[in-house]
Amino acid sequence: MRAMLIRDLRLAFRAGGGFGLGLAFFLILVVLVPFSVGPQGELLASIAPGVLWLGALLACLLSLDRLLALDFEDGTLDVLATAPLPLEAALAMKSLAHWITTGLPLVLAAPFLGILLNLPTQGFSWLVISLLLGTPALSMIGTFGAALTVGIKRGGLLMSLLVLPLYVPTLIFGAEAARRGVVGMDVQTPLFLLAGISLGAIALLPFAAAAALRMTIR
Amino acid sequence: MELRLTNVAVARGGVPVLSGVSFTLAAGKALILRGPNGSGKTTLLRTIAGLQPPLSGQIDGAEDAVAYAGHADGLKAMLSVAENLKFWAAIYGRRDIGPALDAYALAPLAERLTGTLSAGQKRRAGLARLMVTGRPIWILDEPTVSLDVDAVEMFAKAVQTHLAAGGMALLATHIDLGLAQAQVLDVTPLRAAPSDMHGASDEAFL
């Protein structure tokens, strides 16, 4: 399992690995929002949690296309399916690698981008906590979507359509937790629900993704 | 330790291609599948490897024993040859990649990125992957594609060493590898009749 994780991380950081793609997209989106909305500090502050969460979600979605497609093309998935390492574990590791290379940089970059959106200072920690709790679910749900569509040429569109509705609960509770943190309300309920979604996704979706993958590679 | 197929039928894309495949492969033996393009050799090999279920029939002895090498090598272009082999060795719970590098004369290429190798060199690295798995049954689909004469010899030697150590090999190939003791199975007469269509659809989303 560790070998799988190390290999995926190494590949992501090598040339053409796609590390930074999501981060760059996130950066561009959030930098451009103040220009398009205009210099109204209060308005920006009130939409900041939502924009940051939406940006993180779309940045995650952007890199899902490559998550399994490359391994499918070069025959790695065929070999993995016949290897002693359970496919469930391999996919869980791939999704962890995706989170480390895509989700974690977004979490770390979010507070700095919050400054651009005039995010009130008391909201920073809640924004980071909500992203930290929510982005693993985005990676895991995305792995499931990628496993469903991996056999299809240019399956990115179909995958986005399949994954987006599954992303909605994470987005709602994540952005709500960040917003409540900003205005100083109680954040416990949305944070608990968000953590519940993430834990549920991590517990169940590796099995669903492996089942879907066995179907698509045969 | 033997691989036994009993009256196996296989389908590709919902269409049955072979039926009534039966053979037994004992330890130390090789079986070569022959047949024209599209006769179902690849489908049969993928079924034995467990990548798809058979339409009917019984496959014994293959589970957790096969190392599969298909048309694609399963190597990452942006990793070096050694990194690729070490990864696969780790997946199969092993470490030593030295014998595999030696058998295919890959030691000088070990630190090169796989993406910069020629097609034949890449194929050699892909075949070396089988040696690091430590699995007894090798399933090889057109293993000699893009190999030169020397590399084919290396491959034949590697297979013979594997057989001598009690392994088994299942090959779909068109060229003669000089494996004296290999059985040959011509799949052409086993072509599935249209009457075998019943229950053939394996499409999940049909």
Coordinates of N, CA and C in Angstrom, one line a residue, chain B residues 1-3 24-30 136-137 162-169 181 183:
Chain B
M1 N 0.1 -28.5 -7.8 CA -0.1 -27.2 -8.4 C -0.3 -27.3 -9.9
E2 N -1.5 -27.2 -10.3 CA -1.7 -27.2 -11.8 C -2.9 -26.3 -12.1
L3 N -2.9 -25.9 -13.4 CA -4.0 -25.0 -13.9 C -4.9 -25.9 -14.7
T24 N -5.3 -29.0 -19.2 CA -4.6 -29.0 -17.9 C -3.2 -28.7 -18.1
L25 N -2.7 -27.8 -17.3 CA -1.3 -27.4 -17.4 C -0.6 -27.7 -16.1
A26 N 0.4 -28.6 -16.2 CA 1.0 -29.1 -14.9 C 2.2 -28.1 -14.7
A27 N 2.8 -28.2 -13.4 CA 3.9 -27.4 -13.1 C 5.1 -27.7 -14.0
G28 N 5.8 -26.7 -14.4 CA 6.9 -26.9 -15.3 C 6.6 -27.0 -16.8
K29 N 5.3 -26.8 -17.1 CA 4.9 -26.9 -18.5 C 4.4 -25.5 -19.0
A30 N 4.5 -25.4 -20.4 CA 4.1 -24.2 -21.1 C 3.0 -24.6 -22.1
P136 N 3.5 -18.2 -9.9 CA 3.9 -19.4 -10.6 C 3.4 -19.4 -12.1
I137 N 2.2 -18.8 -12.3 CA 1.7 -18.9 -13.7 C 1.9 -17.6 -14.4
H162 N 12.0 -20.2 -15.7 CA 10.8 -20.1 -14.9 C 10.2 -21.5 -14.9
L163 N 10.1 -22.2 -16.0 CA 9.5 -23.5 -16.1 C 10.4 -24.5 -15.3
A164 N 11.7 -24.4 -15.4 CA 12.6 -25.3 -14.7 C 12.4 -25.2 -13.2
A165 N 12.0 -24.0 -12.8 CA 11.8 -23.8 -11.3 C 10.4 -24.2 -10.9
G166 N 9.7 -24.9 -11.8 CA 8.3 -25.4 -11.4 C 7.2 -24.4 -11.8
G167 N 7.5 -23.4 -12.5 CA 6.5 -22.4 -12.9 C 5.7 -22.9 -14.1
M168 N 4.7 -22.1 -14.5 CA 3.9 -22.4 -15.7 C 3.8 -21.2 -16.6
A169 N 3.7 -21.4 -17.9 CA 3.5 -20.3 -18.8 C 2.4 -20.5 -19.8
Q181 N 9.2 -28.5 -24.9 CA 8.2 -29.3 -24.2 C 6.8 -28.6 -24.2
Q183 N 3.1 -27.5 -24.9 CA 1.9 -28.0 -25.7 C 1.4 -26.8 -26.5

